[in-house]
XYZ file of C-alpha atoms in Angstrom:
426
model
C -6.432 25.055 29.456
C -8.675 24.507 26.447
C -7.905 23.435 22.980
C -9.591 26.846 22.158
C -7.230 28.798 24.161
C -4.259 26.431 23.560
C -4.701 27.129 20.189
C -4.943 30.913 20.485
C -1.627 31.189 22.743
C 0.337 29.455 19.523
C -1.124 31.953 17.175
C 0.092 34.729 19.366
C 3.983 33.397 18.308
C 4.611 36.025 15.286
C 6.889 32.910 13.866
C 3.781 30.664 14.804
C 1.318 32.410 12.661
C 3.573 33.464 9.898
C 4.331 29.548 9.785
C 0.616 28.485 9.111
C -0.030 31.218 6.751
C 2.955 29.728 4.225
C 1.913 26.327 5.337
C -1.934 26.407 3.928
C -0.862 27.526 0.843
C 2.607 25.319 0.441
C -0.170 22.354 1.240
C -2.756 23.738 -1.354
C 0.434 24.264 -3.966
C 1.120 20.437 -3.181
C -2.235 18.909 -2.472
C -3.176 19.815 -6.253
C 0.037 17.925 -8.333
C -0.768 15.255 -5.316
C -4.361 15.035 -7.013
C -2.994 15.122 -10.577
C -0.569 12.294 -10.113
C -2.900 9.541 -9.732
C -3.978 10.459 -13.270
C 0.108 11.437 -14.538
C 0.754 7.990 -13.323
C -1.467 6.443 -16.081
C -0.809 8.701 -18.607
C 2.821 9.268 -18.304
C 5.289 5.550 -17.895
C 8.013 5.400 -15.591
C 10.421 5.925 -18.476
C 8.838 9.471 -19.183
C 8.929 10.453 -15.713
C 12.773 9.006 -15.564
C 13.452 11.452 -18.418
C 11.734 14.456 -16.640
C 14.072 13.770 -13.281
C 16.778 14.251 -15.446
C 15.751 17.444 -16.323
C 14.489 18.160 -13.031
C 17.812 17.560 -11.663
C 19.938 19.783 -13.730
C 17.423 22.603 -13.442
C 17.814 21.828 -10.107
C 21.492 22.079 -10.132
C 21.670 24.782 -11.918
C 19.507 27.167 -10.147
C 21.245 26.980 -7.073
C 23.979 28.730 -8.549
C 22.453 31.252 -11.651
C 21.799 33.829 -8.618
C 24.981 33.701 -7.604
C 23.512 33.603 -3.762
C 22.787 37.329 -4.035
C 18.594 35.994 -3.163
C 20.103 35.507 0.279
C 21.757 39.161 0.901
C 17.983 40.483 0.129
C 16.604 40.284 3.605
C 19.727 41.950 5.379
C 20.354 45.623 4.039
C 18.483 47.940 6.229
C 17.551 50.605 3.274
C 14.586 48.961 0.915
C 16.823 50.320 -2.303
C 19.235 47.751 -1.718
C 17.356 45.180 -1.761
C 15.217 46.542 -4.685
C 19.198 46.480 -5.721
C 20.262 43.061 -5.169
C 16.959 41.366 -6.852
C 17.670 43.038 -10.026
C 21.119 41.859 -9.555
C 20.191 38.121 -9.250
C 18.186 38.302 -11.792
C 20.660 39.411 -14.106
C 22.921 37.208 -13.173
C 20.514 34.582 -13.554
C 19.959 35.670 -17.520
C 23.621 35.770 -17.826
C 24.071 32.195 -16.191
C 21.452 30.844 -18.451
C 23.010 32.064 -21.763
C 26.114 30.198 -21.065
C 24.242 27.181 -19.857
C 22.859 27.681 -23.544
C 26.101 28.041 -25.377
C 27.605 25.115 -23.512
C 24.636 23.056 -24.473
C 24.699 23.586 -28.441
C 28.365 22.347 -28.380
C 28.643 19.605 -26.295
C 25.275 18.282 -26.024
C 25.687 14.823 -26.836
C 28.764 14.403 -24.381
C 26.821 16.071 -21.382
C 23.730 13.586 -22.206
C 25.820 10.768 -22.573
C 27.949 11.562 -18.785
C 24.324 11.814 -17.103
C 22.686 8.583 -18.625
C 20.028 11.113 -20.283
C 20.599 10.541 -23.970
C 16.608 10.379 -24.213
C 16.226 13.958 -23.392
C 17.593 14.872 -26.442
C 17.110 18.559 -27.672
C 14.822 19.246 -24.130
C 18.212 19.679 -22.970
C 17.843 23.335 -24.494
C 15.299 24.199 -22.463
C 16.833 23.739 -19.100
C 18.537 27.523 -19.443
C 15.269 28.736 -19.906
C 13.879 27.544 -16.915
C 16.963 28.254 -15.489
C 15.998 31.956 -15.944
C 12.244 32.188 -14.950
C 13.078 30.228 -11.542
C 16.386 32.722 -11.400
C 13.507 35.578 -11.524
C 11.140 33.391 -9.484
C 13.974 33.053 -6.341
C 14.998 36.870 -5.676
C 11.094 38.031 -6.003
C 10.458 35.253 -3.766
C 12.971 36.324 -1.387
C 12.198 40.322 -1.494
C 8.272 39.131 -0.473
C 10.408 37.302 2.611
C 11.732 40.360 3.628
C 8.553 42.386 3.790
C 7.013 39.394 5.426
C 4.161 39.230 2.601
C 3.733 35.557 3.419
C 0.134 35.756 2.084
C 1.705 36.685 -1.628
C 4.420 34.115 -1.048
C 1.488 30.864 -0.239
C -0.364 32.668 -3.266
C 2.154 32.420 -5.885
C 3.086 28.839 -4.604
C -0.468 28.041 -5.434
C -0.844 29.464 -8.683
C 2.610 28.068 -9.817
C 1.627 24.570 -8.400
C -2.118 24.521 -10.065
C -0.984 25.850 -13.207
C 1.893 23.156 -13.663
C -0.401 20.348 -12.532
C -2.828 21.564 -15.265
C -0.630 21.618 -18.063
C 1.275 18.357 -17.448
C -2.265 16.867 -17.294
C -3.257 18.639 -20.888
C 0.139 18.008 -22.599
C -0.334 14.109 -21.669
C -3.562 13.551 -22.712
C -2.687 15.454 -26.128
C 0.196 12.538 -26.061
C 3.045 14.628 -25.307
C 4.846 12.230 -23.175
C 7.905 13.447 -21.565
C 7.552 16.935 -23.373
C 4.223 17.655 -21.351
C 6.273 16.785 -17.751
C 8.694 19.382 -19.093
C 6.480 21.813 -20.444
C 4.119 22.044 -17.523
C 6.884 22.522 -15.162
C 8.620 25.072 -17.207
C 5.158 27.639 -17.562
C 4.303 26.605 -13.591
C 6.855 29.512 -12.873
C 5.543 32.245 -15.187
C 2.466 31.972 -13.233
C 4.915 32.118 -9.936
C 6.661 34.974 -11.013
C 3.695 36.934 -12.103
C 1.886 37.221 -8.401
C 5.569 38.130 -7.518
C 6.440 40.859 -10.142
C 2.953 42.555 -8.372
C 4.703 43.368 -4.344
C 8.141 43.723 -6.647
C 6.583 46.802 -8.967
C 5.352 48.471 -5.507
C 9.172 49.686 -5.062
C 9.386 50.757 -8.884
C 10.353 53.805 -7.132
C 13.611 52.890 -6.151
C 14.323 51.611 -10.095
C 16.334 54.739 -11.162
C 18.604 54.017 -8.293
C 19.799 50.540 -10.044
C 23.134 51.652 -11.861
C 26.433 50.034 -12.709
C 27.504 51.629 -9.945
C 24.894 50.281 -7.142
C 25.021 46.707 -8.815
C 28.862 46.904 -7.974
C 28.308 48.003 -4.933
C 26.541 45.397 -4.089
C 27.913 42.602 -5.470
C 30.882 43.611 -3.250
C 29.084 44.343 -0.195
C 27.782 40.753 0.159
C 30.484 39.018 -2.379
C 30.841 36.219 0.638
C 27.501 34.756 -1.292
C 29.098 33.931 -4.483
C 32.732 33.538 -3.037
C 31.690 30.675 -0.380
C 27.754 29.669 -0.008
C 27.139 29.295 -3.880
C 29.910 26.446 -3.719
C 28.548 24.735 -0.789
C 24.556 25.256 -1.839
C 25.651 24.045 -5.342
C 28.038 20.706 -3.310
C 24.332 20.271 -1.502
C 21.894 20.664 -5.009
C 24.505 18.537 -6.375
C 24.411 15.830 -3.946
C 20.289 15.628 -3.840
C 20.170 15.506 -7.621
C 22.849 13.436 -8.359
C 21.211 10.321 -7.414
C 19.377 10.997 -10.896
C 21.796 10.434 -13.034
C 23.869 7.592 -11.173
C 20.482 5.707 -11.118
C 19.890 6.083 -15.035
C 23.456 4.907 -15.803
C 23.559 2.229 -13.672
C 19.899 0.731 -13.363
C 18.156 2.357 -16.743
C 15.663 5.134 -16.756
C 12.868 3.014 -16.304
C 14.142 2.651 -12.471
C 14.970 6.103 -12.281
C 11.145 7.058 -13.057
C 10.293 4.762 -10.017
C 12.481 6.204 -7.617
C 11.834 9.710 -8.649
C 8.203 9.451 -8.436
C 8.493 7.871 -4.957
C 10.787 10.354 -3.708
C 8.715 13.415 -5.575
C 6.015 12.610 -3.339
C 8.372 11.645 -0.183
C 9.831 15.167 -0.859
C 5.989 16.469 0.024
C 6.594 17.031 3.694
C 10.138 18.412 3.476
C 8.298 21.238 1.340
C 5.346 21.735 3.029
C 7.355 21.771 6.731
C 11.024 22.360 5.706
C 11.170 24.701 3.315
C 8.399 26.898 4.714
C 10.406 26.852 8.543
C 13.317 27.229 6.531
C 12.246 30.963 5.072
C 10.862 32.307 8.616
C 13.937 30.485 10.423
C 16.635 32.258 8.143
C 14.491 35.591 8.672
C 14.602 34.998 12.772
C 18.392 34.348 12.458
C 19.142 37.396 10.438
C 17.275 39.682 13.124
C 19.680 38.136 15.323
C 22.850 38.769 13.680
C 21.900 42.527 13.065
C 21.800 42.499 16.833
C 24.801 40.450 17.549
C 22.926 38.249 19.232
C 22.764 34.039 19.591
C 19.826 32.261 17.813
C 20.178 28.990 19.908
C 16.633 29.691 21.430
C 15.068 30.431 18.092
C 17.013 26.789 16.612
C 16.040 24.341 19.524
C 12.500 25.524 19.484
C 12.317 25.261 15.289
C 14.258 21.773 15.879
C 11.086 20.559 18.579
C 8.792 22.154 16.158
C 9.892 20.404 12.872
C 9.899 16.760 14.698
C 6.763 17.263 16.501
C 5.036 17.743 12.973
C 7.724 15.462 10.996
C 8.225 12.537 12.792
C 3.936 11.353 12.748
C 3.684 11.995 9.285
C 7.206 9.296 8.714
C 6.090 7.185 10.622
C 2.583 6.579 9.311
C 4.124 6.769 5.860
C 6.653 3.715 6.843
C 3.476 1.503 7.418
C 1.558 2.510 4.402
C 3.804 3.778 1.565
C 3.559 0.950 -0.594
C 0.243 0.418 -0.729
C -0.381 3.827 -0.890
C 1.629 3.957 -4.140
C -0.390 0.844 -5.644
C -3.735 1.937 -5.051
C -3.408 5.731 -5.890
C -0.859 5.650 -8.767
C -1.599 1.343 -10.340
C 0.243 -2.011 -9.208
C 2.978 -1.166 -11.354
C 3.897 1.587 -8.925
C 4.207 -0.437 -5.802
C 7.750 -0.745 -6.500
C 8.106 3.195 -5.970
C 6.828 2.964 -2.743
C 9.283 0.281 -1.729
C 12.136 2.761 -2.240
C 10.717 5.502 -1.018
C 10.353 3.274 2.747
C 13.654 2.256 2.384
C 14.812 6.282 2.210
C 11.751 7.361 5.077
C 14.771 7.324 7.739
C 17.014 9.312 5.657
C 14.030 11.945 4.472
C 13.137 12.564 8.196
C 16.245 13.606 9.121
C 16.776 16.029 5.844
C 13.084 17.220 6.702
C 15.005 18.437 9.987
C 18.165 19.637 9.266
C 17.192 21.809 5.710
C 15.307 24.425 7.493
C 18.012 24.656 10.174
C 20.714 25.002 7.421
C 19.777 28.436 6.912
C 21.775 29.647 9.993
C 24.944 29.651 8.442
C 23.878 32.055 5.539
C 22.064 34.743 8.085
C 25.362 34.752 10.300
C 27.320 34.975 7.264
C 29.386 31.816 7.666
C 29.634 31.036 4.249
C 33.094 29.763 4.677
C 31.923 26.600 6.693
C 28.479 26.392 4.843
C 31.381 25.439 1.883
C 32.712 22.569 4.384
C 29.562 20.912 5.519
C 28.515 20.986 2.465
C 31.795 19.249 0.887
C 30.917 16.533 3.768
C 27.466 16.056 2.503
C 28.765 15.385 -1.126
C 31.874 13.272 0.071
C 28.834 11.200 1.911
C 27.044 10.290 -1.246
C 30.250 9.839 -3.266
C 30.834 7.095 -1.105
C 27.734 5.707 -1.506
C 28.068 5.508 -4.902
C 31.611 4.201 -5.246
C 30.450 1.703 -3.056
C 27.813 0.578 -4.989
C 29.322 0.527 -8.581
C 32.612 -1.563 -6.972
C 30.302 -4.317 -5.449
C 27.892 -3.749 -8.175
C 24.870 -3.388 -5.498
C 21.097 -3.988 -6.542
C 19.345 -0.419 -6.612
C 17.506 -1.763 -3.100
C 21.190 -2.151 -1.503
C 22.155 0.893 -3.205
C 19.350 3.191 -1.200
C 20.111 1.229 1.924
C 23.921 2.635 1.876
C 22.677 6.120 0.581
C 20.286 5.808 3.636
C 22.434 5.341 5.884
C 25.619 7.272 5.118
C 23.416 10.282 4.761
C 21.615 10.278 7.664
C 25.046 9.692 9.668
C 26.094 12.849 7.542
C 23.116 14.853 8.685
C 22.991 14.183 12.571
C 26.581 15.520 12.990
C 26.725 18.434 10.694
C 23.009 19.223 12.498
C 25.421 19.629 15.967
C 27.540 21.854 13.819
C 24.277 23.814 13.206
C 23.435 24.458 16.515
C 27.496 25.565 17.620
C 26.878 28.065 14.811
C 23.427 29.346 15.927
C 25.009 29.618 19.877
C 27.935 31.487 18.268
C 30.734 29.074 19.147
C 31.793 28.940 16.089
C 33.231 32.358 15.390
């Protein structure tokens, strides 16, 4: 068989070619920061970029619980009104979210920067609600293009979001911004986002009058497993990935933090580009299944082969040239970043697998054990971190424990995965 036809017969997969199409523009919406941060490297210090982690990470935190998990009920009502339904309900409670986020911030927010080693973000700190709402707008919209599997809009907005944010970060700096152009530039990257959105979104407008009090109840109760059970565990899981953030600043200063999180910002690259993007057509192959009552352990095994095949040459090259990939592109000064980030390659690899898969608990509506794996996953890095503030461990040993606790974490809860996708888990 030729390459020509080879190629052809994998195009012919529906999953295959809906793949590719969210891949070329995930890797355009990443290639372009990529580009930018061999010039943010020299305008921004490791200290600024230390300070925009911490922000980062409680936006991060935060958004995986202002939609109260309604995003993921959008894809599984069979009438297009409900959906329309349940994105205006995320949204809203998105807005909601963010106002308290907001209140609690203007009374306690020395405390709060002071628990999280952040006291240099200062009054940035009232920003993070409203990013907390345009990503709470972004998520739904993104999620209702999913459903109508507009992947074309979905790699479009990635790229506009990406570009724009890249752009401004790279403006604000050389005006001498410093952290406030990291911040700003990621906060107006998702206006751009939402706006290619809001255009497949309006198409429905139709179905507007039919959002009441009444509906929005309706609703919320229909699929109230999503705030009841996943939220917890999705927020256990945000919670876990971000925490590292602020355990870093208090222990090694923020100056370390920038290091690590620029390492792992780029290490994060292929777990975006392959995860997240197998992750939305994966959850949408698993949801067909459920409406039929039928196992998805076909539809996991061949994502699983899929996801290493790609995953595992891009690691390992990375393992070999990290560090001096860091020192030539970003300055010597940066080296340092790469050296963490090859300490964690193991550790990403095996995340870059088991993310996408992850999914397969919220299409068969097992949100009860999504809560429990994802309790493991933050007992995993507690213990990590205990164990490095009692034997008061360099930062190096520190990622060498988080490295390995969490990639023992991830290859058994990846076997609970696959019970779940074969239904033997009822």
């Amino acid at each position: 068989m030729t390459l020509r036809n080879r190629i052809r017969g994998i195009l012919k997969s529906d999953f295959n070619r809906h793949f590719f199409v969210l891949i070329s523009g995930t890797s355009i919406s990443q290639l372009v920061p990529l580009a930018a941060s061999v010039i943010l490297a020299r305008i921004y210090s490791p200290e600024d970029f230390g300070i925009f982690a911490i922000f980062t990470s409680l936006v991060a935190i935060f958004t995986t619980v202002n939609n109260l998990q309604y995003q993921y009920a959008i894809p599984l009502p069979t009438e297009d009104k409900d959906a329309v339904i349940l994105t205006f309900l995320s949204a809203i409670a998105a807005i909601g979210f963010a106002i308290v986020l907001f209140i609690i911030a203007l009374f306690f927010k020395t405390p709060i920067l002071k628990l999280i080693g952040g006291e240099q973000l200062g009054n940035w700190i009232y920003v993070v609600p409203l990013a907390v709402i345009f990503v709470g707008i972004y998520t739904p919209l993104n999620f209702f293009a999913l459903r109508f599997k507009k992947y074309k809009v979905i790699a479009t907005s990635n790229i506009l979001r990406s570009s724009s944010g890249a752009g401004l970060q790279l403006g604000f700096g050389f005006m001498g911004f410093a952290q406030g152009g990291l911040i700003l530039g990621n906060l107006f990257s998702y206006l751009s986002g939402n706006a290619g959105m809001a255009k497949l979104f309006l198409k429905f407008k139709h179905f507007f009058k039919d959002v009441t009090k009444d509906s929005l109840r309706r609703n919320a109760i229909r699929y109230k497993k999503f705030p009841l059970f996943s939220i917890w565990g999705i927020f256990l899981y945000s919670l876990s990935a971000n925490i590292n953030s602020f355990f870093i600043s208090t222990l090694y200063g923020l100056g370390q933090l920038g290091l690590y999180s620029y390492g792992t910002r780029y290490l994060g690259i292929p777990l975006t580009l392959i995860g997240n993007n197998m992750g939305q057509l994966f959850y949408q192959v698993c949801a067909d299944c459920h409406k039929k009552n039928q196992p998805a352990t076909k539809e996991f095994l061949s994502t699983l082969k899929k996801l290493a095949i790609i995953g595992f040459p891009i690691f390992f090259v990375l393992f070999f040239t990290i560090e001096d990939i860091s020192a030539f592109a970003f300055g010597e000064q940066w080296r340092i970043a790469g050296y963490y980030s090859k300490i964690l390659l193991p550790f990403f690899f095996i995340r870059t697998l088991y993310v996408p898969l992850c999914q397969v608990t919220s299409a068969f509506e097992k949100q009860e054990l999504d809560l429990w794996i994802h309790i493991a996953i933050f007992a995993g890095n507690i213990v990590s971190f205990i164990i490095a503030y009692i034997f008061q461990c360099s930062i190096t040993a520190f990622l060498m424990i988080y490295c390995v606790i969490g990639s023992v974490v991830y290859i058994i809860l990846g076997y609970v995965l696959f019970l779940v996708a074969s239904r033997k888990i009822k």
